[in-house]
mmCIF file of C-alpha atoms in Angstrom:
data_model
loop_
_atom_site.group_PDB
_atom_site.id
_atom_site.type_symbol
_atom_site.label_atom_id
_atom_site.label_comp_id
_atom_site.label_asym_id
_atom_site.label_seq_id
_atom_site.Cartn_x
_atom_site.Cartn_y
_atom_site.Cartn_z
ATOM 1 C CA MET I 1 15.061 -7.185 -30.451
ATOM 2 C CA ALA I 2 14.660 -7.410 -27.167
ATOM 3 C CA ILE I 3 11.388 -9.432 -25.362
ATOM 4 C CA GLY I 4 9.526 -7.564 -22.590
ATOM 5 C CA GLN I 5 10.796 -5.433 -19.440
ATOM 6 C CA PHE I 6 11.562 -8.277 -17.069
ATOM 7 C CA GLY I 7 14.891 -8.623 -18.043
ATOM 8 C CA THR I 8 16.067 -5.359 -18.247
ATOM 9 C CA ALA I 9 14.559 -4.634 -15.100
ATOM 10 C CA LEU I 10 16.544 -7.360 -13.161
ATOM 11 C CA GLN I 11 19.667 -6.352 -14.645
ATOM 12 C CA ASP I 12 19.224 -3.467 -12.901
ATOM 13 C CA VAL I 13 18.685 -5.009 -9.114
ATOM 14 C CA LEU I 14 21.675 -7.154 -9.807
ATOM 15 C CA LYS I 15 23.286 -4.076 -9.817
ATOM 16 C CA ARG I 16 21.667 -2.460 -7.288
ATOM 17 C CA THR I 17 22.171 -5.447 -5.015
ATOM 18 C CA GLY I 18 25.912 -6.802 -6.622
ATOM 19 C CA ASP I 19 25.071 -10.099 -6.967
ATOM 20 C CA ASN I 20 25.413 -11.476 -10.780
ATOM 21 C CA ARG I 21 23.827 -13.668 -12.497
ATOM 22 C CA HIS I 22 24.966 -16.896 -10.398
ATOM 23 C CA ILE I 23 22.955 -15.350 -7.709
ATOM 24 C CA ALA I 24 20.048 -14.726 -9.446
ATOM 25 C CA GLY I 25 20.152 -18.263 -11.081
ATOM 26 C CA LYS I 26 19.746 -19.802 -7.454
ATOM 27 C CA VAL I 27 17.162 -17.575 -6.239
ATOM 28 C CA ALA I 28 15.234 -18.345 -9.477
ATOM 29 C CA ASN I 29 16.360 -22.470 -9.453
ATOM 30 C CA VAL I 30 17.609 -21.748 -13.215
ATOM 31 C CA ASP I 31 21.341 -21.858 -14.403
ATOM 32 C CA ALA I 32 23.293 -18.279 -14.461
ATOM 33 C CA SER I 33 23.198 -18.733 -18.914
ATOM 34 C CA GLN I 34 19.403 -18.365 -18.356
ATOM 35 C CA ILE I 35 19.560 -15.569 -16.701
ATOM 36 C CA GLY I 36 21.751 -14.147 -19.295
ATOM 37 C CA LYS I 37 19.475 -14.596 -22.088
ATOM 38 C CA ILE I 38 16.605 -13.076 -19.609
ATOM 39 C CA VAL I 39 18.784 -9.930 -18.997
ATOM 40 C CA LYS I 40 20.040 -9.520 -22.334
ATOM 41 C CA GLY I 41 16.504 -9.492 -23.428
ATOM 42 C CA THR I 42 17.345 -13.139 -25.312
ATOM 43 C CA ARG I 43 14.948 -15.023 -24.019
ATOM 44 C CA LYS I 44 11.409 -14.873 -21.752
ATOM 45 C CA ALA I 45 11.329 -14.877 -18.272
ATOM 46 C CA SER I 46 8.908 -17.958 -16.724
ATOM 47 C CA ARG I 47 6.232 -16.943 -14.335
ATOM 48 C CA PRO I 48 7.729 -19.189 -11.882
ATOM 49 C CA VAL I 49 11.328 -17.320 -12.866
ATOM 50 C CA MET I 50 9.791 -14.490 -12.705
ATOM 51 C CA LYS I 51 7.980 -15.048 -8.916
ATOM 52 C CA ALA I 52 11.113 -16.569 -7.250
ATOM 53 C CA ALA I 53 12.734 -12.825 -8.676
ATOM 54 C CA VAL I 54 10.362 -10.728 -7.657
ATOM 55 C CA GLU I 55 9.856 -12.706 -4.095
ATOM 56 C CA HIS I 56 13.405 -12.532 -3.007
ATOM 57 C CA TYR I 57 14.425 -9.382 -4.102
ATOM 58 C CA ASP I 58 11.132 -7.308 -3.286
ATOM 59 C CA ASP I 59 11.220 -4.642 -5.708
ATOM 60 C CA GLY I 60 9.135 -2.210 -7.261
ATOM 61 C CA GLN I 61 10.284 -2.225 -10.747
ATOM 62 C CA LEU I 62 11.253 -5.621 -10.831
ATOM 63 C CA PHE I 63 7.219 -6.349 -9.332
ATOM 64 C CA LEU I 64 5.871 -3.401 -12.596
ATOM 65 C CA ALA I 65 8.379 -5.365 -15.380
ATOM 66 C CA ALA I 66 6.994 -9.151 -14.210
ATOM 67 C CA VAL I 67 3.179 -7.573 -14.589
ATOM 68 C CA ALA I 68 3.817 -5.801 -17.598
ATOM 69 C CA ASP I 69 5.092 -9.046 -19.177
ATOM 70 C CA VAL I 70 2.459 -11.110 -17.826
ATOM 71 C CA SER I 71 -0.286 -8.511 -18.819
ATOM 72 C CA GLY I 72 0.728 -7.582 -21.601
ATOM 73 C CA GLY I 73 1.482 -4.239 -20.776
ATOM 74 C CA ALA I 74 -1.723 -3.745 -18.782
ATOM 75 C CA PHE I 75 -0.210 -1.220 -15.952
ATOM 76 C CA SER I 76 1.861 1.229 -15.204
ATOM 77 C CA PRO I 77 5.416 0.533 -16.593
ATOM 78 C CA TRP I 78 8.265 1.644 -14.730
ATOM 79 C CA LEU I 79 9.511 5.371 -15.410
ATOM 80 C CA ASP I 80 12.687 4.683 -16.700
ATOM 81 C CA ASN I 81 13.782 8.433 -18.157
ATOM 82 C CA VAL I 82 12.257 10.575 -14.596
ATOM 83 C CA ASP I 83 14.159 11.764 -11.772
ATOM 84 C CA LEU I 84 12.805 9.307 -9.024
ATOM 85 C CA HIS I 85 14.123 11.329 -6.219
ATOM 86 C CA ARG I 86 11.242 10.807 -3.546
ATOM 87 C CA ALA I 87 10.529 14.640 -3.286
ATOM 88 C CA SER I 88 10.597 14.915 -7.237
ATOM 89 C CA VAL I 89 8.601 11.843 -7.061
ATOM 90 C CA LEU I 90 5.607 12.830 -4.437
ATOM 91 C CA ILE I 91 5.240 16.536 -6.103
ATOM 92 C CA LYS I 92 4.659 14.703 -9.604
ATOM 93 C CA THR I 93 2.234 12.453 -8.129
ATOM 94 C CA VAL I 94 0.293 15.167 -6.293
ATOM 95 C CA GLU I 95 0.108 17.181 -9.137
ATOM 96 C CA GLU I 96 -1.805 14.000 -11.225
ATOM 97 C CA MET I 97 -3.644 13.454 -8.886
ATOM 98 C CA LYS I 98 -4.897 17.384 -8.915
ATOM 99 C CA GLU I 99 -4.924 16.784 -12.623
ATOM 100 C CA VAL I 100 -7.986 13.636 -12.339
ATOM 101 C CA LEU I 101 -9.710 15.914 -9.877
ATOM 102 C CA VAL I 102 -10.185 18.646 -12.215
ATOM 103 C CA ALA I 103 -11.516 16.154 -14.718
ATOM 104 C CA SER I 104 -13.576 14.006 -12.346
ATOM 105 C CA GLY I 105 -15.826 17.284 -11.920
ATOM 106 C CA GLN I 106 -16.130 18.119 -15.632
ATOM 107 C CA ALA I 107 -16.811 14.072 -17.164
ATOM 108 C CA PRO I 108 -20.572 13.669 -16.968
ATOM 109 C CA ILE I 109 -20.350 9.783 -15.062
ATOM 110 C CA SER I 110 -24.256 9.898 -14.319
ATOM 111 C CA LYS I 111 -25.170 9.680 -17.755
ATOM 112 C CA THR I 112 -25.183 5.887 -19.931
ATOM 113 C CA ASN I 113 -23.075 5.330 -22.546
ATOM 114 C CA GLU I 114 -26.080 5.503 -25.094
ATOM 115 C CA GLN I 115 -26.502 9.486 -22.886
ATOM 116 C CA ILE I 116 -23.212 11.040 -23.614
ATOM 117 C CA THR I 117 -22.469 12.737 -26.123
ATOM 118 C CA ASP I 118 -18.896 13.065 -28.473
ATOM 119 C CA ALA I 119 -17.847 15.753 -26.225
ATOM 120 C CA GLU I 120 -18.904 13.916 -23.037
ATOM 121 C CA ARG I 121 -16.927 10.696 -24.201
ATOM 122 C CA HIS I 122 -14.427 13.458 -24.336
ATOM 123 C CA GLN I 123 -14.379 13.840 -21.311
ATOM 124 C CA ILE I 124 -14.517 10.799 -20.237
ATOM 125 C CA LYS I 125 -11.802 9.489 -22.064
ATOM 126 C CA ARG I 126 -9.487 12.367 -20.520
ATOM 127 C CA LEU I 127 -10.980 11.180 -16.957
ATOM 128 C CA LEU I 128 -9.787 7.874 -18.108
ATOM 129 C CA MET I 129 -6.413 8.836 -19.162
ATOM 130 C CA GLU I 130 -6.070 11.474 -16.196
ATOM 131 C CA THR I 131 -6.786 8.465 -13.290
ATOM 132 C CA VAL I 132 -3.822 6.200 -15.937
ATOM 133 C CA GLU I 133 -1.655 8.683 -15.161
ATOM 134 C CA ALA I 134 -2.359 9.308 -11.502
ATOM 135 C CA ILE I 135 -2.066 5.430 -10.946
ATOM 136 C CA THR I 136 1.647 5.684 -13.167
ATOM 137 C CA ALA I 137 2.803 8.465 -10.520
ATOM 138 C CA LEU I 138 1.178 6.756 -7.314
ATOM 139 C CA THR I 139 2.206 3.255 -8.228
ATOM 140 C CA HIS I 140 5.600 4.948 -8.248
ATOM 141 C CA LEU I 141 5.509 6.795 -5.685
ATOM 142 C CA VAL I 142 5.345 3.418 -3.559
ATOM 143 C CA ALA I 143 7.789 2.550 -4.817
ATOM 144 C CA VAL I 144 10.165 5.022 -4.523
ATOM 145 C CA LEU I 145 9.044 4.948 -0.761
ATOM 146 C CA CYS I 146 9.578 1.111 -0.229
ATOM 147 C CA LYS I 147 13.282 1.059 -1.301
ATOM 148 C CA GLU I 148 14.275 5.268 0.151
ATOM 149 C CA TYR I 149 13.065 3.934 3.338
ATOM 150 C CA SER I 150 13.587 0.064 3.633
ATOM 151 C CA PHE I 151 9.938 -0.961 3.201
ATOM 152 C CA SER I 152 9.225 -4.290 1.894
ATOM 153 C CA TRP I 153 7.066 -3.677 -1.383
ATOM 154 C CA LEU I 154 5.187 -6.822 -1.249
ATOM 155 C CA GLY I 155 4.845 -6.434 2.779
ATOM 156 C CA THR I 156 3.034 -2.994 1.705
ATOM 157 C CA TRP I 157 0.867 -4.903 -0.705
ATOM 158 C CA LYS I 158 0.012 -7.720 1.817
ATOM 159 C CA GLU I 159 -0.492 -5.496 4.336
ATOM 160 C CA HIS I 160 -2.967 -2.832 2.368
ATOM 161 C CA ARG I 161 -5.064 -6.523 0.913
ATOM 162 C CA ALA I 162 -5.212 -7.847 4.431
ATOM 163 C CA GLU I 163 -7.078 -4.074 5.876
ATOM 164 C CA LEU I 164 -8.896 -4.740 2.180
ATOM 165 C CA LYS I 165 -9.829 -8.002 3.956
ATOM 166 C CA VAL I 166 -11.074 -6.512 7.019
ATOM 167 C CA LYS I 167 -12.886 -4.235 5.710
ATOM 168 C CA LYS I 168 -15.062 -6.823 3.510
ATOM 169 C CA TYR I 169 -13.996 -5.720 -0.022
ATOM 170 C CA LEU I 170 -12.205 -8.716 -0.492
ATOM 171 C CA LYS I 171 -13.722 -12.096 0.436
#
C-alpha cells in the first residue's frame, strides 16, 4: 500500500522535468534509493525532503501533495482524473464560484448555531461544501496557469503574502 501522495507527485514531476532519482536525491539531500522508496510509496517523505523538493521543482501538484501529507488530507487534493487544460479548468472554476454565490444567498449565516433549524444547518453545510469545491478549483487554476505560463508557484504565493502584509491582514 502506498504511503501518502507526495511520492506519486514527485514521480510525476520527475517525468515532466526529465530528472532521475539521483538528481532528486541531491536536491533533497538524500540518496537515490530513498527517493525510490518515496516514489514507490514504501517510505513517507520527511518534511525536509518535501520542503527541498517543493522549493526546487516549484510545482503546484508537488506542493499540494506535500500539504496533503503533512495535514492528513485537510487541503485540496490534486485532481488526477480530470481535464487540466487551462480553459477547462477556468470554465470549471467559474462554475464552482457561481455555485458558492447561489449557496451563500440561501445559507442563514446571520444566525448563530443555536438559532438554526436542521434545514438551515443543511444549507450552511451546502455552502461549506460548495466553498471547498471552489477552493479546489481555484487552487488548480493557479497551478495550471503557473505551469502553462512559467510563473513561479512559490513566487506567486510569496507575492500574495506580501500584499496581505501591506494591507495589514497579516502581521
